[in-house]
Amino acid sequence: MELTDTVWEIIKSNSNVCDGKVWYGVKSTKIFCKPSCPSRIPNKSNVLLFTNLDDPVKCGFRPCKPCQPINELVSDEIWVAEINYILESYYDQDLTLSELALLVHGSPSHLRHVYQSKTGLSPSKKLMQIRMDKATKLLQSTKRPISDIANDVGIPNNSYFIKIFKNIYGITPHQYRAKHPN
């Protein structure tokens, strides 16, 4: 189904007039919703429409936790998988807890509680773990400057990046690169 101006207005106004007939998926988050979902309005260019409820799942989308488009509660495990997907996809951006909560359609406090209870890590610790893992790969596989690598993994402050890296690995990024030549 094509995203017409009429359907887009229904989504933007959170109208329930198309609920049960149309669902929309957000390509950037891989979450699908009812048109009446009260969550943040996605970018129009990221929206895919579905007229069959089975199609979003077949295309790899997960149901939204607040609007429950399949009329079932979304399990915490599925929600944590959504959170991990967002963390892995957007690790290089300034991703606050509030922004993460908006992207996965939940509240910051509930997100932090559920995520930590299921993974043993806070979302911010998981994000830093992903960033440092990406940084070690770049340090091993490229000769790019440390400041560029820091920026590439979402930490634009070079001295902060070096401090965090040394706290985790016990050596500076420069020393790490020297121990792991490509």
Tab-separated table of N, CA and C in Angstrom:
chain	number	residue	atom	x	y	z
A	1	MET	N	0.842	-1.180	0.000
A	1	MET	CA	0.000	0.000	0.000
A	1	MET	C	0.888	1.244	0.000
A	2	GLU	N	0.498	2.221	-0.747
A	2	GLU	CA	1.263	3.462	-0.848
A	2	GLU	C	0.919	4.391	0.321
A	3	LEU	N	1.921	5.094	0.791
A	3	LEU	CA	1.720	6.060	1.877
A	3	LEU	C	1.176	7.352	1.271
A	4	THR	N	-0.130	7.468	1.275
A	4	THR	CA	-0.776	8.669	0.735
A	4	THR	C	-0.741	9.778	1.777
A	5	ASP	N	-1.017	10.989	1.339
A	5	ASP	CA	-1.088	12.119	2.276
A	5	ASP	C	-2.168	11.895	3.326
A	6	THR	N	-3.266	11.274	2.940
A	6	THR	CA	-4.360	11.012	3.880
A	6	THR	C	-3.913	10.055	4.980
A	7	VAL	N	-3.270	8.959	4.590
A	7	VAL	CA	-2.802	7.983	5.588
A	7	VAL	C	-1.711	8.615	6.451
A	8	TRP	N	-0.838	9.410	5.855
A	8	TRP	CA	0.211	10.074	6.633
A	8	TRP	C	-0.408	11.003	7.676
A	9	GLU	N	-1.456	11.728	7.320
A	9	GLU	CA	-2.137	12.612	8.273
A	9	GLU	C	-2.773	11.808	9.396
A	10	ILE	N	-3.306	10.634	9.088
A	10	ILE	CA	-3.895	9.757	10.112
A	10	ILE	C	-2.817	9.323	11.100
A	11	ILE	N	-1.646	8.951	10.583
A	11	ILE	CA	-0.528	8.542	11.447
A	11	ILE	C	-0.065	9.724	12.299
A	12	LYS	N	0.112	10.890	11.668
A	12	LYS	CA	0.590	12.070	12.397
A	12	LYS	C	-0.384	12.510	13.490
A	13	SER	N	-1.679	12.309	13.263
A	13	SER	CA	-2.675	12.743	14.251
A	13	SER	C	-3.032	11.639	15.244
A	14	ASN	N	-2.417	10.474	15.103
A	14	ASN	CA	-2.672	9.320	15.976
A	14	ASN	C	-4.140	8.903	15.965
A	15	SER	N	-4.768	9.041	14.818
A	15	SER	CA	-6.170	8.665	14.673
A	15	SER	C	-6.305	7.147	14.658
A	16	ASN	N	-7.392	6.657	15.223
A	16	ASN	CA	-7.622	5.207	15.245
A	16	ASN	C	-8.517	4.750	14.092
A	17	VAL	N	-8.805	5.632	13.134
A	17	VAL	CA	-9.722	5.320	12.044
A	17	VAL	C	-9.231	4.148	11.174
A	18	CYS	N	-7.927	3.938	11.101
A	18	CYS	CA	-7.381	2.836	10.286
A	18	CYS	C	-6.855	1.676	11.117
A	19	ASP	N	-6.980	1.756	12.428
A	19	ASP	CA	-6.496	0.653	13.267
A	19	ASP	C	-7.194	-0.648	12.870
A	20	GLY	N	-6.420	-1.712	12.765
A	20	GLY	CA	-6.946	-3.009	12.367
A	20	GLY	C	-6.995	-3.203	10.859
A	21	LYS	N	-6.737	-2.130	10.095
A	21	LYS	CA	-6.741	-2.215	8.635
A	21	LYS	C	-5.363	-1.944	8.058
A	22	VAL	N	-4.602	-1.077	8.744
A	22	VAL	CA	-3.286	-0.653	8.281
A	22	VAL	C	-2.336	-0.606	9.476
A	23	TRP	N	-1.101	-0.984	9.246
A	23	TRP	CA	-0.043	-0.872	10.250
A	23	TRP	C	1.131	-0.204	9.557
A	24	TYR	N	1.941	0.504	10.322
A	24	TYR	CA	3.117	1.105	9.693
A	24	TYR	C	4.371	0.647	10.407
A	25	GLY	N	5.394	0.382	9.607
A	25	GLY	CA	6.698	-0.005	10.118
A	25	GLY	C	7.663	1.148	9.949
A	26	VAL	N	8.566	1.288	10.902
A	26	VAL	CA	9.582	2.330	10.838
A	26	VAL	C	10.906	1.641	10.502
A	27	LYS	N	11.414	1.927	9.302
A	27	LYS	CA	12.612	1.240	8.803
A	27	LYS	C	13.826	1.444	9.703
A	28	SER	N	13.956	2.611	10.318
A	28	SER	CA	15.152	2.904	11.109
A	28	SER	C	15.174	2.168	12.442
A	29	THR	N	14.014	1.802	12.970
A	29	THR	CA	13.962	1.112	14.262
A	29	THR	C	13.499	-0.337	14.148
A	30	LYS	N	12.928	-0.696	12.977
A	30	LYS	CA	12.377	-2.036	12.750
A	30	LYS	C	11.235	-2.343	13.722
A	31	ILE	N	10.452	-1.319	14.076
A	31	ILE	CA	9.284	-1.462	14.937
A	31	ILE	C	8.058	-1.136	14.091
A	32	PHE	N	6.946	-1.884	14.325
A	32	PHE	CA	5.710	-1.521	13.632
A	32	PHE	C	4.620	-1.192	14.638
A	33	CYS	N	3.716	-0.315	14.199
A	33	CYS	CA	2.703	0.271	15.080
A	33	CYS	C	1.342	0.330	14.410
A	34	LYS	N	0.330	0.598	15.246
A	34	LYS	CA	-0.986	0.985	14.753
A	34	LYS	C	-0.898	2.464	14.372
A	35	PRO	N	-1.744	2.928	13.461
A	35	PRO	CA	-1.744	4.358	13.152
A	35	PRO	C	-2.039	5.237	14.375
A	36	SER	N	-2.743	4.703	15.353
A	36	SER	CA	-3.096	5.491	16.537
A	36	SER	C	-1.998	5.516	17.599
A	37	CYS	N	-0.854	4.925	17.325
A	37	CYS	CA	0.232	4.857	18.317
A	37	CYS	C	0.627	6.264	18.774
A	38	PRO	N	0.687	6.468	20.088
A	38	PRO	CA	1.027	7.796	20.608
A	38	PRO	C	2.526	8.088	20.642
A	39	SER	N	3.337	7.170	20.188
A	39	SER	CA	4.787	7.373	20.209
A	39	SER	C	5.195	8.468	19.239
A	40	ARG	N	6.463	8.823	19.297
A	40	ARG	CA	7.006	9.875	18.443
A	40	ARG	C	6.724	9.584	16.971
A	41	ILE	N	6.356	10.612	16.241
A	41	ILE	CA	6.069	10.481	14.812
A	41	ILE	C	7.391	10.232	14.079
A	42	PRO	N	7.444	9.173	13.265
A	42	PRO	CA	8.687	8.882	12.538
A	42	PRO	C	8.872	9.824	11.355
A	43	ASN	N	10.047	9.806	10.784
A	43	ASN	CA	10.269	10.509	9.518
A	43	ASN	C	9.462	9.793	8.449
A	44	LYS	N	8.769	10.553	7.657
A	44	LYS	CA	7.905	9.976	6.616
A	44	LYS	C	8.686	9.044	5.696
A	45	SER	N	9.927	9.391	5.402
A	45	SER	CA	10.737	8.577	4.490
A	45	SER	C	11.092	7.206	5.078
A	46	ASN	N	10.937	7.033	6.393
A	46	ASN	CA	11.243	5.762	7.055
A	46	ASN	C	10.027	4.863	7.221
A	47	VAL	N	8.863	5.296	6.737
A	47	VAL	CA	7.619	4.574	6.985
A	47	VAL	C	7.275	3.631	5.833
A	48	LEU	N	6.937	2.393	6.201
A	48	LEU	CA	6.390	1.404	5.269
A	48	LEU	C	4.992	1.049	5.754
A	49	LEU	N	4.049	0.901	4.843
A	49	LEU	CA	2.684	0.530	5.220
A	49	LEU	C	2.434	-0.942	4.952
A	50	PHE	N	1.605	-1.528	5.803
A	50	PHE	CA	1.217	-2.924	5.667
A	50	PHE	C	-0.290	-3.021	5.832
A	51	THR	N	-0.929	-3.854	5.012
A	51	THR	CA	-2.369	-4.066	5.140
A	51	THR	C	-2.686	-5.459	5.675
A	52	ASN	N	-1.670	-6.273	5.853
A	52	ASN	CA	-1.821	-7.606	6.416
A	52	ASN	C	-0.942	-7.662	7.662
A	53	LEU	N	-1.507	-8.036	8.778
A	53	LEU	CA	-0.786	-8.027	10.051
A	53	LEU	C	0.409	-8.976	10.066
A	54	ASP	N	0.413	-9.996	9.251
A	54	ASP	CA	1.544	-10.931	9.212
A	54	ASP	C	2.764	-10.337	8.500
A	55	ASP	N	2.544	-9.390	7.602
A	55	ASP	CA	3.621	-8.867	6.770
A	55	ASP	C	4.737	-8.152	7.537
A	56	PRO	N	4.423	-7.292	8.516
A	56	PRO	CA	5.538	-6.631	9.206
A	56	PRO	C	6.486	-7.625	9.888
A	57	VAL	N	5.928	-8.646	10.496
A	57	VAL	CA	6.762	-9.647	11.176
A	57	VAL	C	7.603	-10.401	10.149
A	58	LYS	N	6.994	-10.752	9.010
A	58	LYS	CA	7.732	-11.442	7.944
A	58	LYS	C	8.883	-10.587	7.421
A	59	CYS	N	8.712	-9.265	7.482
A	59	CYS	CA	9.744	-8.333	6.996
A	59	CYS	C	10.751	-7.955	8.079
A	60	GLY	N	10.660	-8.590	9.246
A	60	GLY	CA	11.648	-8.366	10.292
A	60	GLY	C	11.331	-7.244	11.263
A	61	PHE	N	10.094	-6.753	11.256
A	61	PHE	CA	9.692	-5.710	12.203
A	61	PHE	C	9.164	-6.344	13.477
A	62	ARG	N	9.369	-5.643	14.592
A	62	ARG	CA	8.882	-6.106	15.880
A	62	ARG	C	7.733	-5.212	16.326
A	63	PRO	N	6.746	-5.767	17.026
A	63	PRO	CA	5.610	-4.948	17.454
A	63	PRO	C	6.009	-3.909	18.506
A	64	CYS	N	5.373	-2.767	18.427
A	64	CYS	CA	5.579	-1.670	19.374
A	64	CYS	C	5.063	-2.085	20.749
A	65	LYS	N	5.825	-1.783	21.770
A	65	LYS	CA	5.424	-2.150	23.119
A	65	LYS	C	4.198	-1.368	23.607
A	66	PRO	N	4.152	-0.024	23.448
A	66	PRO	CA	2.982	0.705	23.960
A	66	PRO	C	1.675	0.461	23.202
A	67	CYS	N	1.702	0.452	21.859
A	67	CYS	CA	0.420	0.359	21.140
A	67	CYS	C	-0.026	-1.076	20.871
A	68	GLN	N	0.844	-2.051	21.080
A	68	GLN	CA	0.513	-3.459	20.941
A	68	GLN	C	-0.270	-3.756	19.655
A	69	PRO	N	0.365	-3.568	18.490
A	69	PRO	CA	-0.356	-3.718	17.226
A	69	PRO	C	-0.889	-5.124	16.961
A	70	ILE	N	-0.344	-6.120	17.640
A	70	ILE	CA	-0.867	-7.484	17.462
A	70	ILE	C	-1.799	-7.867	18.609
A	71	ASN	N	-2.168	-6.848	19.392
A	71	ASN	CA	-3.083	-7.017	20.524
A	71	ASN	C	-2.566	-8.009	21.556
A	72	GLU	N	-1.258	-8.066	21.685
A	72	GLU	CA	-0.612	-8.884	22.706
A	72	GLU	C	0.486	-8.047	23.337
A	73	LEU	N	0.740	-8.308	24.599
A	73	LEU	CA	1.852	-7.627	25.250
A	73	LEU	C	3.156	-8.061	24.594
A	74	VAL	N	4.030	-7.104	24.380
A	74	VAL	CA	5.350	-7.411	23.859
A	74	VAL	C	6.218	-7.833	25.038
A	75	SER	N	6.856	-8.967	24.912
A	75	SER	CA	7.663	-9.466	26.025
A	75	SER	C	8.875	-8.565	26.257
A	76	ASP	N	9.359	-8.591	27.487
A	76	ASP	CA	10.561	-7.825	27.804
A	76	ASP	C	11.750	-8.295	26.970
A	77	GLU	N	11.798	-9.583	26.654
A	77	GLU	CA	12.899	-10.119	25.854
A	77	GLU	C	12.894	-9.516	24.453
A	78	ILE	N	11.714	-9.396	23.856
A	78	ILE	CA	11.615	-8.782	22.525
A	78	ILE	C	11.990	-7.315	22.610
A	79	TRP	N	11.550	-6.641	23.679
A	79	TRP	CA	11.862	-5.229	23.842
A	79	TRP	C	13.372	-5.032	24.000
A	80	VAL	N	14.019	-5.884	24.764
A	80	VAL	CA	15.473	-5.808	24.932
A	80	VAL	C	16.166	-6.042	23.584
A	81	ALA	N	15.639	-6.945	22.790
A	81	ALA	CA	16.206	-7.162	21.444
A	81	ALA	C	16.071	-5.891	20.603
A	82	GLU	N	14.940	-5.187	20.717
A	82	GLU	CA	14.764	-3.915	20.009
A	82	GLU	C	15.799	-2.897	20.484
A	83	ILE	N	15.980	-2.825	21.786
A	83	ILE	CA	16.943	-1.880	22.362
A	83	ILE	C	18.346	-2.199	21.858
A	84	ASN	N	18.715	-3.472	21.862
A	84	ASN	CA	20.034	-3.874	21.363
A	84	ASN	C	20.198	-3.520	19.890
A	85	TYR	N	19.151	-3.711	19.117
A	85	TYR	CA	19.207	-3.361	17.693
A	85	TYR	C	19.494	-1.869	17.527
A	86	ILE	N	18.809	-1.042	18.296
A	86	ILE	CA	19.012	0.412	18.220
A	86	ILE	C	20.430	0.762	18.675
A	87	LEU	N	20.891	0.181	19.777
A	87	LEU	CA	22.243	0.461	20.270
A	87	LEU	C	23.293	0.080	19.224
A	88	GLU	N	23.138	-1.080	18.608
A	88	GLU	CA	24.088	-1.532	17.584
A	88	GLU	C	24.022	-0.664	16.325
A	89	SER	N	22.837	-0.192	15.998
A	89	SER	CA	22.661	0.588	14.775
A	89	SER	C	23.088	2.041	14.915
A	90	TYR	N	22.949	2.603	16.107
A	90	TYR	CA	23.178	4.035	16.298
A	90	TYR	C	24.268	4.340	17.331
A	91	TYR	N	25.174	3.408	17.553
A	91	TYR	CA	26.237	3.592	18.545
A	91	TYR	C	27.097	4.813	18.246
A	92	ASP	N	27.196	5.195	16.977
A	92	ASP	CA	28.074	6.293	16.576
A	92	ASP	C	27.426	7.664	16.731
A	93	GLN	N	26.190	7.691	17.230
A	93	GLN	CA	25.475	8.948	17.408
A	93	GLN	C	25.347	9.286	18.887
A	94	ASP	N	24.992	10.530	19.165
A	94	ASP	CA	24.755	10.973	20.537
A	94	ASP	C	23.413	10.386	20.976
A	95	LEU	N	23.452	9.247	21.626
A	95	LEU	CA	22.255	8.486	21.963
A	95	LEU	C	22.032	8.523	23.472
A	96	THR	N	21.175	9.420	23.916
A	96	THR	CA	20.860	9.520	25.341
A	96	THR	C	19.797	8.486	25.704
A	97	LEU	N	19.613	8.266	26.987
A	97	LEU	CA	18.583	7.347	27.455
A	97	LEU	C	17.205	7.825	26.998
A	98	SER	N	16.984	9.127	27.055
A	98	SER	CA	15.689	9.675	26.624
A	98	SER	C	15.450	9.431	25.138
A	99	GLU	N	16.480	9.641	24.319
A	99	GLU	CA	16.348	9.408	22.883
A	99	GLU	C	16.123	7.928	22.604
A	100	LEU	N	16.856	7.072	23.283
A	100	LEU	CA	16.682	5.631	23.128
A	100	LEU	C	15.253	5.231	23.485
A	101	ALA	N	14.732	5.779	24.574
A	101	ALA	CA	13.366	5.474	24.997
A	101	ALA	C	12.355	5.905	23.937
A	102	LEU	N	12.583	7.064	23.325
A	102	LEU	CA	11.691	7.505	22.248
A	102	LEU	C	11.738	6.546	21.068
A	103	LEU	N	12.927	6.102	20.720
A	103	LEU	CA	13.085	5.216	19.560
A	103	LEU	C	12.422	3.856	19.764
A	104	VAL	N	12.416	3.358	20.998
A	104	VAL	CA	11.813	2.048	21.259
A	104	VAL	C	10.450	2.157	21.929
A	105	HIS	N	9.923	3.372	21.948
A	105	HIS	CA	8.556	3.614	22.410
A	105	HIS	C	8.338	3.204	23.865
A	106	GLY	N	9.108	3.769	24.757
A	106	GLY	CA	8.947	3.507	26.182
A	106	GLY	C	9.433	4.681	27.005
A	107	SER	N	9.310	4.563	28.301
A	107	SER	CA	9.807	5.623	29.176
A	107	SER	C	11.251	5.324	29.565
A	108	PRO	N	12.054	6.365	29.790
A	108	PRO	CA	13.461	6.139	30.153
A	108	PRO	C	13.637	5.278	31.403
A	109	SER	N	12.866	5.549	32.440
A	109	SER	CA	13.047	4.796	33.690
A	109	SER	C	12.653	3.327	33.522
A	110	HIS	N	11.557	3.068	32.826
A	110	HIS	CA	11.127	1.684	32.611
A	110	HIS	C	12.133	0.956	31.715
A	111	LEU	N	12.611	1.640	30.685
A	111	LEU	CA	13.604	1.049	29.800
A	111	LEU	C	14.849	0.643	30.591
A	112	ARG	N	15.366	1.570	31.402
A	112	ARG	CA	16.578	1.289	32.184
A	112	ARG	C	16.351	0.089	33.106
A	113	HIS	N	15.203	0.066	33.775
A	113	HIS	CA	14.904	-1.013	34.719
A	113	HIS	C	14.806	-2.365	34.001
A	114	VAL	N	14.026	-2.420	32.946
A	114	VAL	CA	13.838	-3.686	32.222
A	114	VAL	C	15.154	-4.148	31.606
A	115	TYR	N	15.864	-3.234	30.966
A	115	TYR	CA	17.110	-3.609	30.298
A	115	TYR	C	18.127	-4.153	31.302
A	116	GLN	N	18.272	-3.453	32.415
A	116	GLN	CA	19.255	-3.899	33.408
A	116	GLN	C	18.848	-5.225	34.038
A	117	SER	N	17.553	-5.412	34.280
A	117	SER	CA	17.119	-6.665	34.894
A	117	SER	C	17.296	-7.851	33.948
A	118	LYS	N	17.201	-7.622	32.633
A	118	LYS	CA	17.333	-8.716	31.661
A	118	LYS	C	18.769	-8.959	31.221
A	119	THR	N	19.626	-7.921	31.245
A	119	THR	CA	20.983	-8.077	30.714
A	119	THR	C	22.081	-7.954	31.761
A	120	GLY	N	21.752	-7.361	32.905
A	120	GLY	CA	22.774	-7.128	33.921
A	120	GLY	C	23.583	-5.868	33.667
A	121	LEU	N	23.271	-5.158	32.591
A	121	LEU	CA	23.963	-3.918	32.241
A	121	LEU	C	22.949	-2.794	32.076
A	122	SER	N	23.389	-1.581	32.335
A	122	SER	CA	22.544	-0.440	31.996
A	122	SER	C	22.660	-0.219	30.492
A	123	PRO	N	21.681	0.428	29.865
A	123	PRO	CA	21.802	0.711	28.439
A	123	PRO	C	23.054	1.530	28.115
A	124	SER	N	23.425	2.458	28.989
A	124	SER	CA	24.617	3.272	28.715
A	124	SER	C	25.887	2.431	28.784
A	125	LYS	N	25.947	1.466	29.689
A	125	LYS	CA	27.127	0.583	29.746
A	125	LYS	C	27.194	-0.310	28.504
A	126	LYS	N	26.044	-0.792	28.070
A	126	LYS	CA	26.016	-1.609	26.852
A	126	LYS	C	26.457	-0.779	25.650
A	127	LEU	N	25.990	0.463	25.574
A	127	LEU	CA	26.384	1.350	24.481
A	127	LEU	C	27.895	1.568	24.495
A	128	MET	N	28.462	1.803	25.663
A	128	MET	CA	29.911	2.011	25.756
A	128	MET	C	30.656	0.731	25.380
A	129	GLN	N	30.121	-0.420	25.764
A	129	GLN	CA	30.726	-1.704	25.404
A	129	GLN	C	30.764	-1.863	23.878
A	130	ILE	N	29.679	-1.515	23.220
A	130	ILE	CA	29.611	-1.592	21.761
A	130	ILE	C	30.624	-0.629	21.144
A	131	ARG	N	30.665	0.598	21.662
A	131	ARG	CA	31.592	1.598	21.127
A	131	ARG	C	33.044	1.146	21.273
A	132	MET	N	33.387	0.594	22.417
A	132	MET	CA	34.772	0.163	22.637
A	132	MET	C	35.108	-1.046	21.773
A	133	ASP	N	34.160	-1.930	21.576
A	133	ASP	CA	34.384	-3.079	20.699
A	133	ASP	C	34.646	-2.605	19.270
A	134	LYS	N	33.844	-1.655	18.810
A	134	LYS	CA	34.035	-1.092	17.467
A	134	LYS	C	35.392	-0.384	17.382
A	135	ALA	N	35.768	0.322	18.441
A	135	ALA	CA	37.045	1.042	18.455
A	135	ALA	C	38.217	0.072	18.360
A	136	THR	N	38.177	-1.028	19.095
A	136	THR	CA	39.285	-1.986	19.039
A	136	THR	C	39.415	-2.569	17.632
A	137	LYS	N	38.282	-2.824	16.986
A	137	LYS	CA	38.336	-3.344	15.614
A	137	LYS	C	38.970	-2.330	14.665
A	138	LEU	N	38.600	-1.055	14.824
A	138	LEU	CA	39.172	-0.009	13.973
A	138	LEU	C	40.660	0.198	14.268
A	139	LEU	N	41.038	0.118	15.522
A	139	LEU	CA	42.453	0.268	15.880
A	139	LEU	C	43.291	-0.856	15.273
A	140	GLN	N	42.724	-2.049	15.217
A	140	GLN	CA	43.443	-3.190	14.665
A	140	GLN	C	43.468	-3.205	13.140
A	141	SER	N	42.434	-2.666	12.518
A	141	SER	CA	42.304	-2.828	11.069
A	141	SER	C	42.644	-1.584	10.250
A	142	THR	N	42.867	-0.443	10.919
A	142	THR	CA	43.168	0.786	10.175
A	142	THR	C	44.342	1.514	10.820
A	143	LYS	N	44.843	2.484	10.099
A	143	LYS	CA	45.891	3.354	10.633
A	143	LYS	C	45.338	4.763	10.848
A	144	ARG	N	44.040	4.864	10.906
A	144	ARG	CA	43.387	6.172	11.079
A	144	ARG	C	43.765	6.769	12.420
A	145	PRO	N	43.791	8.084	12.505
A	145	PRO	CA	44.120	8.736	13.777
A	145	PRO	C	43.123	8.357	14.887
A	146	ILE	N	43.639	8.304	16.104
A	146	ILE	CA	42.822	7.949	17.272
A	146	ILE	C	41.615	8.883	17.378
A	147	SER	N	41.808	10.167	17.129
A	147	SER	CA	40.700	11.118	17.238
A	147	SER	C	39.594	10.806	16.228
A	148	ASP	N	39.961	10.346	15.032
A	148	ASP	CA	38.954	9.963	14.038
A	148	ASP	C	38.190	8.727	14.493
A	149	ILE	N	38.900	7.778	15.050
A	149	ILE	CA	38.256	6.557	15.543
A	149	ILE	C	37.311	6.896	16.688
A	150	ALA	N	37.746	7.759	17.589
A	150	ALA	CA	36.883	8.186	18.702
A	150	ALA	C	35.592	8.784	18.157
A	151	ASN	N	35.729	9.645	17.193
A	151	ASN	CA	34.555	10.283	16.595
A	151	ASN	C	33.673	9.260	15.884
A	152	ASP	N	34.299	8.320	15.179
A	152	ASP	CA	33.552	7.292	14.449
A	152	ASP	C	32.694	6.419	15.364
A	153	VAL	N	33.137	6.224	16.598
A	153	VAL	CA	32.377	5.372	17.515
A	153	VAL	C	31.457	6.174	18.432
A	154	GLY	N	31.303	7.460	18.141
A	154	GLY	CA	30.334	8.251	18.889
A	154	GLY	C	30.864	8.985	20.096
A	155	ILE	N	32.192	9.113	20.203
A	155	ILE	CA	32.789	9.840	21.330
A	155	ILE	C	33.668	10.943	20.742
A	156	PRO	N	33.083	12.119	20.478
A	156	PRO	CA	33.845	13.174	19.805
A	156	PRO	C	34.942	13.817	20.652
A	157	ASN	N	34.900	13.629	21.950
A	157	ASN	CA	35.935	14.183	22.833
A	157	ASN	C	37.077	13.167	22.924
A	158	ASN	N	38.195	13.459	22.266
A	158	ASN	CA	39.317	12.527	22.176
A	158	ASN	C	39.893	12.156	23.543
A	159	SER	N	40.067	13.144	24.423
A	159	SER	CA	40.656	12.837	25.734
A	159	SER	C	39.704	11.961	26.567
A	160	TYR	N	38.415	12.180	26.445
A	160	TYR	CA	37.444	11.324	27.149
A	160	TYR	C	37.504	9.904	26.584
A	161	PHE	N	37.607	9.793	25.268
A	161	PHE	CA	37.716	8.481	24.637
A	161	PHE	C	38.944	7.732	25.165
A	162	ILE	N	40.079	8.414	25.209
A	162	ILE	CA	41.316	7.785	25.691
A	162	ILE	C	41.165	7.356	27.144
A	163	LYS	N	40.554	8.203	27.958
A	163	LYS	CA	40.349	7.889	29.382
A	163	LYS	C	39.465	6.650	29.543
A	164	ILE	N	38.349	6.609	28.837
A	164	ILE	CA	37.437	5.455	28.923
A	164	ILE	C	38.136	4.200	28.415
A	165	PHE	N	38.817	4.309	27.295
A	165	PHE	CA	39.513	3.164	26.712
A	165	PHE	C	40.520	2.601	27.717
A	166	LYS	N	41.305	3.489	28.332
A	166	LYS	CA	42.325	3.046	29.288
A	166	LYS	C	41.677	2.425	30.532
A	167	ASN	N	40.549	2.961	30.975
A	167	ASN	CA	39.840	2.376	32.126
A	167	ASN	C	39.377	0.954	31.833
A	168	ILE	N	38.960	0.709	30.607
A	168	ILE	CA	38.439	-0.612	30.240
A	168	ILE	C	39.562	-1.604	29.931
A	169	TYR	N	40.548	-1.180	29.138
A	169	TYR	CA	41.575	-2.105	28.651
A	169	TYR	C	42.906	-2.012	29.388
A	170	GLY	N	43.063	-1.000	30.239
A	170	GLY	CA	44.298	-0.858	31.010
A	170	GLY	C	45.454	-0.244	30.240
A	171	ILE	N	45.227	0.085	28.985
A	171	ILE	CA	46.247	0.728	28.149
A	171	ILE	C	45.554	1.776	27.269
A	172	THR	N	46.335	2.673	26.709
A	172	THR	CA	45.775	3.697	25.834
A	172	THR	C	45.466	3.089	24.458
A	173	PRO	N	44.648	3.762	23.662
A	173	PRO	CA	44.396	3.260	22.306
A	173	PRO	C	45.687	3.127	21.486
A	174	HIS	N	46.612	4.062	21.660
A	174	HIS	CA	47.894	3.995	20.945
A	174	HIS	C	48.657	2.727	21.344
A	175	GLN	N	48.707	2.441	22.650
A	175	GLN	CA	49.388	1.229	23.118
A	175	GLN	C	48.672	-0.030	22.623
A	176	TYR	N	47.347	0.008	22.602
A	176	TYR	CA	46.566	-1.123	22.105
A	176	TYR	C	46.913	-1.405	20.639
A	177	ARG	N	46.953	-0.346	19.850
A	177	ARG	CA	47.267	-0.482	18.424
A	177	ARG	C	48.676	-1.079	18.247
A	178	ALA	N	49.629	-0.635	19.080
A	178	ALA	CA	51.000	-1.149	18.991
A	178	ALA	C	51.056	-2.646	19.317
A	179	LYS	N	50.212	-3.099	20.244
A	179	LYS	CA	50.168	-4.526	20.610
A	179	LYS	C	49.416	-5.377	19.609
A	180	HIS	N	48.585	-4.754	18.786
A	180	HIS	CA	47.742	-5.468	17.823
A	180	HIS	C	47.938	-4.881	16.414
A	181	PRO	N	49.123	-5.036	15.845
A	181	PRO	CA	49.351	-4.461	14.503
A	181	PRO	C	48.488	-5.163	13.452
A	182	ASN	N	48.113	-4.392	12.430
A	182	ASN	CA	47.282	-4.998	11.374
A	182	ASN	C	48.125	-5.564	10.259
